[in-house]
Amino acid sequence: MIQQSAQKAATPPHQRRTAERDRRPTGADQPQQAHQPYQPHAPLAEDYGTLAAALAEDSTALADAREIYRRALDDPEWDPSPARARLGWDDDRFVRAIELLDTMGLLAPAATTPSGWTTLSPTSAISRLLADEEQRVATRLAEAAAARHTLARLLTDFHPLHADQLSGAATELVIGPARVTAMLEDVVRRARSEFLSLHPGPPVAREMLEAGLSRDKLLLERGVTIRSVHLGSSAATPALHGYLAELSWAGARVRTAQTLPMRMILVDGSLAVLPAPAVPDEIAALVVHGEQLVAVFRQLFEHCWALSADFAPTHTGSAAPDPDLTERHHEILRMLASGLTDESMARRLAVSERTVRRLVAEITQRLGADSRFQAGVIATQLGWLDQTAPAPARPGA
């Protein structure tokens, strides 16, 4: 048995790849089971795993390997058989230590020595292991580069299909009054069948209304259907009322609503112009292309259209006061038009400033104004201030 173990330790791994380890008895009636043949040197990553497993399973493995390495350094002509006998180790322990040294690269096969091995310095062992690892990494990198090239070539064939899909639903951010105006002109020129719009908030300047009316009439002359919904309070202002009347007489369908969710323009079911995310100190719009996305906004428009009322054009530029506004609201309106502060209005009406602020908020909401000053201007344009009673005298006057 000693001679067999010595022969195993003296045989380099590359000469015993198919050799079997010693068979261990498993019982009187059980056949002996052969050990798996010892594998030659593995890459560095696998070596670390082998070392960790060996040290975790047997705390003496590293000490045994160190002892054999010391003896091999002291006597280059060492013979495994006598060495094992002097150490008093069994076959597995001796072979395990030899294999561990081989795994670490501290022993290398040598046909000219009695043991069949030659010792290497730790520096040489590390250099060899690192060289093996660098070669392995270089090979993997080359394989990865080849795979990347192959996949890129294959995916190039599919990219146009994906680009075609994206082109059906694209967005464009337009910033600046000049660019927004140019974009709107282009949208009008592109319209072929339908032009839908929602207009919340206060009316725009009279010059913009006049320019918009010219564009709208061109659309109607080309046979484009126009449907638009405007905020009722804004539609009552003289300038917007006149614009909407002209638009209705030209053939457009116009409606008004108490509230509207957002400003919106929809063209031919494939393009939408929407408010852009807040851009400081700039006028901006978001243009959406694609039938699927525009269809969502179309549903929103149809909902608002169903809840709105037909606009009734008249030949007068004034409108009756909102019946939902009380006399106290009209008093606040007159004071707003006069530029009074909340404190002054509260003293005049003998109420708290909190009540004044609440009344002002209700007025601005009903008029669709963005500020109290704008509410006073809109009320003046509507002629409401001339149709209401004069403000009450100051208490105690």
Coordinates of C-alpha atoms in Angstrom, one line a residue:
M1 CA 0.0 0.0 0.0
I2 CA 2.8 2.4 0.8
Q3 CA 4.5 1.6 -2.5
Q4 CA 1.2 2.3 -4.3
S5 CA 0.6 5.7 -2.6
A6 CA 4.2 6.7 -3.3
Q7 CA 3.8 5.8 -6.9
K8 CA 0.6 7.9 -7.1
A9 CA 2.3 10.9 -5.5
A10 CA 5.3 10.5 -7.8
T11 CA 3.1 10.4 -10.9
P12 CA 2.4 13.8 -12.4
P13 CA -1.2 14.7 -12.9
H14 CA -1.0 14.8 -16.7
Q15 CA 0.2 11.1 -16.6
R16 CA -2.7 9.9 -14.4
R17 CA -5.8 11.6 -15.8
T18 CA -7.5 8.3 -16.1
A19 CA -6.0 6.6 -13.1
E20 CA -8.3 5.6 -10.3
R21 CA -7.8 6.5 -6.7
D22 CA -7.5 3.7 -4.0
R23 CA -10.7 1.8 -3.4
R24 CA -12.1 2.0 0.0
P25 CA -14.1 -1.0 1.5
T26 CA -17.7 -0.1 2.1
G27 CA -18.7 -3.3 3.9
A28 CA -18.3 -7.1 3.7
D29 CA -21.1 -7.5 1.2
Q30 CA -20.6 -4.1 -0.6
P31 CA -18.5 -3.7 -3.7
Q32 CA -15.6 -1.3 -3.6
Q33 CA -16.2 2.2 -5.1
A34 CA -13.5 3.8 -7.2
H35 CA -12.4 7.4 -6.6
Q36 CA -12.7 9.8 -9.4
P37 CA -9.4 10.3 -11.3
Y38 CA -7.4 13.3 -10.2
Q39 CA -7.8 16.2 -12.6
P40 CA -4.9 18.3 -13.9
H41 CA -4.3 21.9 -13.1
A42 CA -7.4 24.1 -13.4
P43 CA -7.8 27.9 -14.0
L44 CA -7.1 30.3 -11.2
A45 CA -10.7 30.9 -10.3
E46 CA -11.4 27.2 -9.9
D47 CA -8.1 26.8 -8.0
Y48 CA -9.3 29.3 -5.4
G49 CA -12.5 27.3 -5.0
T50 CA -10.5 24.1 -4.6
L51 CA -8.3 25.6 -2.0
A52 CA -11.2 27.1 0.0
A53 CA -13.1 23.7 -0.1
A54 CA -10.0 21.8 1.0
L55 CA -9.2 24.2 3.9
A56 CA -12.8 24.2 5.0
E57 CA -13.2 20.4 5.0
D58 CA -9.8 19.7 6.6
S59 CA -8.0 22.2 8.7
T60 CA -4.8 20.2 8.5
A61 CA -4.6 20.2 4.7
L62 CA -2.6 23.4 4.4
A63 CA -0.2 22.3 7.2
D64 CA 0.3 19.0 5.5
A65 CA 1.1 20.7 2.2
R66 CA 3.5 23.1 4.0
E67 CA 5.3 20.1 5.5
I68 CA 5.8 18.3 2.2
Y69 CA 6.9 21.6 0.5
R70 CA 9.5 22.1 3.3
R71 CA 10.9 18.6 2.8
A72 CA 11.0 19.0 -1.0
L73 CA 12.9 22.2 -0.6
D74 CA 15.4 20.7 1.9
D75 CA 16.0 17.6 -0.3
P76 CA 15.4 18.0 -4.1
E77 CA 16.1 14.2 -4.4
W78 CA 13.3 13.3 -2.0
D79 CA 11.4 10.1 -2.5
P80 CA 7.6 10.0 -1.8
S81 CA 7.6 6.5 -0.5
P82 CA 10.1 7.0 2.4
A83 CA 8.7 10.5 3.0
R84 CA 5.2 9.1 3.6
A85 CA 6.5 6.4 5.9
R86 CA 8.4 8.9 8.0
L87 CA 5.4 11.1 8.3
G88 CA 3.1 8.3 9.2
W89 CA 0.3 9.5 6.9
D90 CA -2.3 7.3 5.2
D91 CA -2.6 7.2 1.4
D92 CA -5.4 9.8 1.1
R93 CA -3.7 12.3 3.4
F94 CA -0.4 12.1 1.5
V95 CA -1.9 12.3 -2.0
R96 CA -4.2 15.2 -0.9
A97 CA -1.2 17.2 0.3
I98 CA 0.6 16.6 -3.0
E99 CA -2.5 17.6 -5.0
L100 CA -3.0 20.8 -3.0
L101 CA 0.6 21.8 -3.7
D102 CA 0.0 21.1 -7.4
T103 CA -3.1 23.1 -7.4
M104 CA -1.2 26.1 -5.8
G105 CA 1.5 25.7 -8.4
L106 CA 4.2 25.0 -5.9
L107 CA 5.0 21.6 -7.4
A108 CA 5.5 21.0 -11.1
P109 CA 5.9 17.7 -12.9
A110 CA 9.5 16.7 -13.6
A111 CA 10.7 13.5 -15.3
T112 CA 14.3 13.8 -14.1
T113 CA 13.7 13.7 -10.3
P114 CA 13.0 10.6 -8.2
S115 CA 9.7 12.1 -6.9
G116 CA 8.5 13.1 -10.4
W117 CA 8.1 16.7 -9.1
T118 CA 10.2 19.8 -8.8
T119 CA 9.5 22.7 -6.4
L120 CA 8.7 26.2 -7.6
S121 CA 8.9 29.4 -5.5
P122 CA 5.7 31.1 -4.4
T123 CA 6.6 34.0 -6.7
S124 CA 6.9 31.7 -9.7
A125 CA 3.7 29.9 -8.7
I126 CA 1.7 33.1 -8.5
S127 CA 3.2 34.3 -11.8
R128 CA 2.1 31.1 -13.5
L129 CA -1.4 31.1 -12.0
L130 CA -1.9 34.8 -12.9
A131 CA -0.6 34.1 -16.5
D132 CA -3.2 31.3 -16.8
E133 CA -5.9 33.6 -15.4
E134 CA -4.9 36.4 -17.8
Q135 CA -5.1 34.0 -20.7
R136 CA -8.5 32.8 -19.6
V137 CA -9.8 36.4 -19.2
A138 CA -8.4 37.3 -22.6
T139 CA -10.1 34.3 -24.1
R140 CA -13.4 35.2 -22.5
L141 CA -13.1 38.8 -23.6
A142 CA -12.4 37.7 -27.2
E143 CA -15.5 35.5 -27.0
A144 CA -17.6 38.3 -25.6
A145 CA -16.4 40.7 -28.3
A146 CA -17.3 38.1 -31.0
A147 CA -20.7 37.5 -29.4
R148 CA -21.4 41.3 -29.2
H149 CA -20.4 41.7 -32.9
T150 CA -22.7 38.8 -33.9
L151 CA -25.6 40.0 -31.9
A152 CA -25.2 43.6 -33.1
R153 CA -25.2 42.4 -36.7
L154 CA -28.4 40.4 -36.1
L155 CA -30.2 43.1 -34.1
T156 CA -29.5 45.6 -36.8
D157 CA -32.0 43.8 -39.0
F158 CA -34.7 44.3 -36.3
H159 CA -33.9 48.0 -35.5
P160 CA -35.9 49.4 -38.5
L161 CA -39.0 47.6 -37.3
H162 CA -38.7 49.1 -33.9
A163 CA -38.0 52.6 -35.3
D164 CA -41.1 52.3 -37.5
Q165 CA -43.2 51.6 -34.4
L166 CA -41.7 54.6 -32.5
S167 CA -42.3 56.9 -35.4
G168 CA -46.0 56.2 -35.0
A169 CA -46.0 57.8 -31.5
A170 CA -43.5 60.6 -31.2
T171 CA -43.5 63.8 -29.2
E172 CA -41.9 67.2 -29.8
L173 CA -41.3 70.1 -27.3
V174 CA -41.7 73.5 -28.9
I175 CA -40.4 76.4 -26.8
G176 CA -40.7 80.2 -27.5
P177 CA -43.5 82.3 -28.9
A178 CA -42.1 82.5 -32.4
R179 CA -41.6 78.7 -32.6
V180 CA -45.0 78.0 -31.1
T181 CA -46.7 80.4 -33.6
A182 CA -44.8 78.7 -36.5
M183 CA -45.8 75.3 -35.3
L184 CA -49.5 76.3 -35.1
E185 CA -49.4 77.7 -38.6
D186 CA -47.9 74.4 -39.8
V187 CA -50.6 72.5 -37.9
V188 CA -53.4 74.5 -39.6
R189 CA -51.8 74.0 -43.1
R190 CA -51.6 70.2 -42.4
A191 CA -55.3 69.8 -41.3
R192 CA -57.3 67.9 -43.9
S193 CA -60.5 66.7 -42.3
E194 CA -61.0 67.8 -38.6
F195 CA -59.8 70.4 -36.2
L196 CA -60.9 70.1 -32.6
S197 CA -59.9 72.3 -29.7
L198 CA -60.5 73.1 -25.9
H199 CA -59.9 76.6 -24.6
P200 CA -59.9 77.0 -20.8
G201 CA -58.8 80.1 -19.0
P202 CA -59.1 83.8 -20.0
P203 CA -59.3 84.9 -23.7
V204 CA -56.2 85.8 -25.6
A205 CA -55.4 89.2 -26.9
R206 CA -57.6 90.7 -29.6
E207 CA -54.7 90.6 -32.2
M208 CA -54.3 86.9 -31.7
L209 CA -58.0 86.3 -32.0
E210 CA -58.1 88.1 -35.3
A211 CA -55.1 86.1 -36.6
G212 CA -56.8 82.9 -35.4
L213 CA -60.1 83.8 -37.1
S214 CA -58.3 84.1 -40.5
R215 CA -56.7 80.7 -40.1
D216 CA -60.0 79.1 -39.0
K217 CA -61.8 80.5 -42.1
L218 CA -59.1 79.1 -44.3
L219 CA -59.7 75.6 -42.8
L220 CA -63.5 75.9 -43.3
E221 CA -63.0 76.9 -46.9
R222 CA -61.0 73.7 -47.4
G223 CA -63.8 71.6 -46.0
V224 CA -62.2 71.0 -42.6
T225 CA -64.7 70.4 -39.8
I226 CA -64.1 72.7 -36.8
R227 CA -65.4 72.0 -33.3
S228 CA -64.2 74.0 -30.3
V229 CA -65.2 74.3 -26.7
H230 CA -64.6 77.6 -24.7
L231 CA -64.9 78.5 -21.1
G232 CA -68.4 80.2 -20.6
S233 CA -67.1 83.1 -18.6
S234 CA -64.4 83.9 -21.2
A235 CA -66.8 83.5 -24.1
A236 CA -68.9 86.3 -22.6
T237 CA -66.1 88.9 -23.0
P238 CA -66.7 91.2 -25.9
A239 CA -63.6 90.3 -27.9
L240 CA -63.9 86.5 -27.6
H241 CA -67.7 86.8 -28.0
G242 CA -67.3 88.5 -31.3
Y243 CA -64.6 86.1 -32.5
L244 CA -66.8 83.1 -31.6
A245 CA -69.8 84.7 -33.3
E246 CA -67.8 85.2 -36.5
L247 CA -66.5 81.6 -36.3
S248 CA -70.0 80.2 -35.8
W249 CA -71.4 82.2 -38.8
A250 CA -68.6 80.9 -40.9
G251 CA -69.7 77.3 -40.3
A252 CA -67.7 76.1 -37.2
R253 CA -69.5 74.4 -34.3
V254 CA -68.8 76.2 -31.0
R255 CA -69.8 75.3 -27.5
T256 CA -69.2 76.6 -24.0
A257 CA -68.6 74.9 -20.7
Q258 CA -68.4 76.0 -17.1
T259 CA -65.0 74.2 -16.6
L260 CA -62.5 72.6 -19.0
P261 CA -59.5 70.4 -18.0
M262 CA -56.8 71.6 -20.3
R263 CA -56.0 73.5 -23.5
M264 CA -55.9 71.1 -26.4
I265 CA -55.8 71.0 -30.2
L266 CA -56.5 67.8 -32.1
V267 CA -55.9 67.5 -35.9
D268 CA -57.1 64.7 -38.1
G269 CA -57.0 62.1 -35.3
S270 CA -53.2 61.9 -35.6
L271 CA -51.7 65.0 -34.0
A272 CA -52.3 66.8 -30.7
V273 CA -51.0 70.1 -29.3
L274 CA -50.9 70.1 -25.6
P275 CA -49.6 72.4 -22.8
A276 CA -45.9 71.7 -22.2
P277 CA -44.4 71.0 -18.8
A278 CA -43.6 74.3 -17.0
V279 CA -40.7 76.1 -18.8
P280 CA -39.6 79.2 -16.8
D281 CA -40.4 82.5 -18.6
E282 CA -41.2 80.8 -21.8
I283 CA -44.3 79.9 -23.9
A284 CA -44.1 76.2 -24.7
A285 CA -46.2 73.4 -26.3
L286 CA -46.0 69.7 -26.6
V287 CA -46.8 68.2 -30.0
V288 CA -47.8 64.5 -29.9
H289 CA -47.9 62.4 -33.1
G290 CA -49.5 59.0 -33.3
E291 CA -53.1 57.8 -33.7
Q292 CA -53.1 55.6 -30.5
L293 CA -52.0 58.4 -28.2
V294 CA -54.2 61.0 -29.9
A295 CA -57.2 58.7 -29.6
V296 CA -56.9 59.0 -25.8
F297 CA -57.1 62.8 -26.0
R298 CA -59.9 62.5 -28.5
Q299 CA -62.0 60.7 -25.8
L300 CA -61.3 63.5 -23.4
F301 CA -62.5 66.1 -26.0
E302 CA -65.7 64.2 -26.8
H303 CA -66.5 64.0 -23.0
C304 CA -66.1 67.8 -22.7
W305 CA -68.1 68.3 -25.9
A306 CA -71.0 66.2 -24.6
L307 CA -71.1 68.2 -21.3
S308 CA -71.0 71.6 -23.0
A309 CA -73.8 73.8 -24.5
D310 CA -74.1 75.3 -27.9
F311 CA -72.8 78.9 -28.2
A312 CA -75.5 81.4 -29.1
P313 CA -73.9 84.3 -31.0
T314 CA -75.5 87.7 -30.6
H315 CA -74.7 91.1 -32.1
T316 CA -73.9 92.7 -28.7
G317 CA -70.6 92.8 -27.1
S318 CA -71.9 92.7 -23.5
A319 CA -73.3 89.8 -21.5
A320 CA -75.7 89.6 -18.6
P321 CA -74.1 89.2 -15.1
D322 CA -73.6 85.6 -13.9
P323 CA -76.8 84.7 -11.9
D324 CA -74.7 82.6 -9.5
L325 CA -72.9 85.7 -8.3
T326 CA -74.5 87.5 -5.4
E327 CA -74.7 91.2 -4.8
R328 CA -71.8 90.8 -2.4
H329 CA -69.8 89.3 -5.2
H330 CA -70.6 92.3 -7.4
E331 CA -69.5 94.7 -4.6
I332 CA -66.2 92.9 -4.4
L333 CA -65.9 93.1 -8.3
R334 CA -66.3 96.9 -8.2
M335 CA -63.7 97.2 -5.5
L336 CA -61.3 95.0 -7.4
A337 CA -61.7 97.2 -10.4
S338 CA -60.9 100.1 -8.2
G339 CA -57.7 98.4 -7.0
L340 CA -58.7 98.2 -3.3
T341 CA -56.8 95.8 -1.0
D342 CA -58.3 93.0 1.0
E343 CA -58.0 95.1 4.2
S344 CA -59.8 98.0 2.6
M345 CA -62.6 95.9 1.2
A346 CA -63.0 94.1 4.5
R347 CA -63.5 97.5 6.3
R348 CA -66.0 98.7 3.7
L349 CA -68.1 95.5 3.9
A350 CA -67.6 95.1 7.7
V351 CA -66.4 91.5 7.2
S352 CA -63.1 89.7 7.8
E353 CA -60.2 89.6 5.4
R354 CA -60.7 85.9 5.2
T355 CA -64.2 86.3 3.9
V356 CA -63.0 88.8 1.3
R357 CA -60.4 86.3 0.1
R358 CA -63.0 83.6 -0.2
L359 CA -65.3 85.9 -2.2
V360 CA -62.4 86.9 -4.5
A361 CA -61.5 83.3 -5.1
E362 CA -65.1 82.5 -6.0
I363 CA -65.2 85.4 -8.5
T364 CA -61.9 84.5 -10.2
Q365 CA -63.1 80.9 -10.5
R366 CA -66.4 81.9 -12.1
L367 CA -64.7 84.3 -14.6
G368 CA -61.8 81.8 -15.4
A369 CA -59.3 84.5 -14.3
D370 CA -55.8 83.8 -13.1
S371 CA -55.6 86.7 -10.7
R372 CA -57.9 89.2 -9.0
F373 CA -56.7 92.0 -11.3
Q374 CA -57.6 89.9 -14.4
A375 CA -61.0 89.2 -12.8
G376 CA -61.7 93.0 -12.6
V377 CA -60.6 93.5 -16.2
I378 CA -62.8 90.7 -17.4
A379 CA -65.8 91.9 -15.5
T380 CA -65.3 95.4 -17.0
Q381 CA -65.1 93.9 -20.5
L382 CA -68.3 92.0 -19.9
G383 CA -70.0 95.2 -18.9
W384 CA -71.0 93.8 -15.5
L385 CA -69.8 96.7 -13.5
D386 CA -72.1 99.1 -15.4
Q387 CA -75.1 96.8 -14.9
T388 CA -74.9 96.5 -11.1
A389 CA -75.9 98.9 -8.4
P390 CA -73.4 101.4 -7.0
A391 CA -71.2 100.2 -4.1
P392 CA -72.7 100.7 -0.7
A393 CA -71.5 103.6 1.4
R394 CA -68.8 103.1 4.0
P395 CA -70.2 102.0 7.3
G396 CA -70.6 104.9 9.7
A397 CA -70.3 107.5 6.8

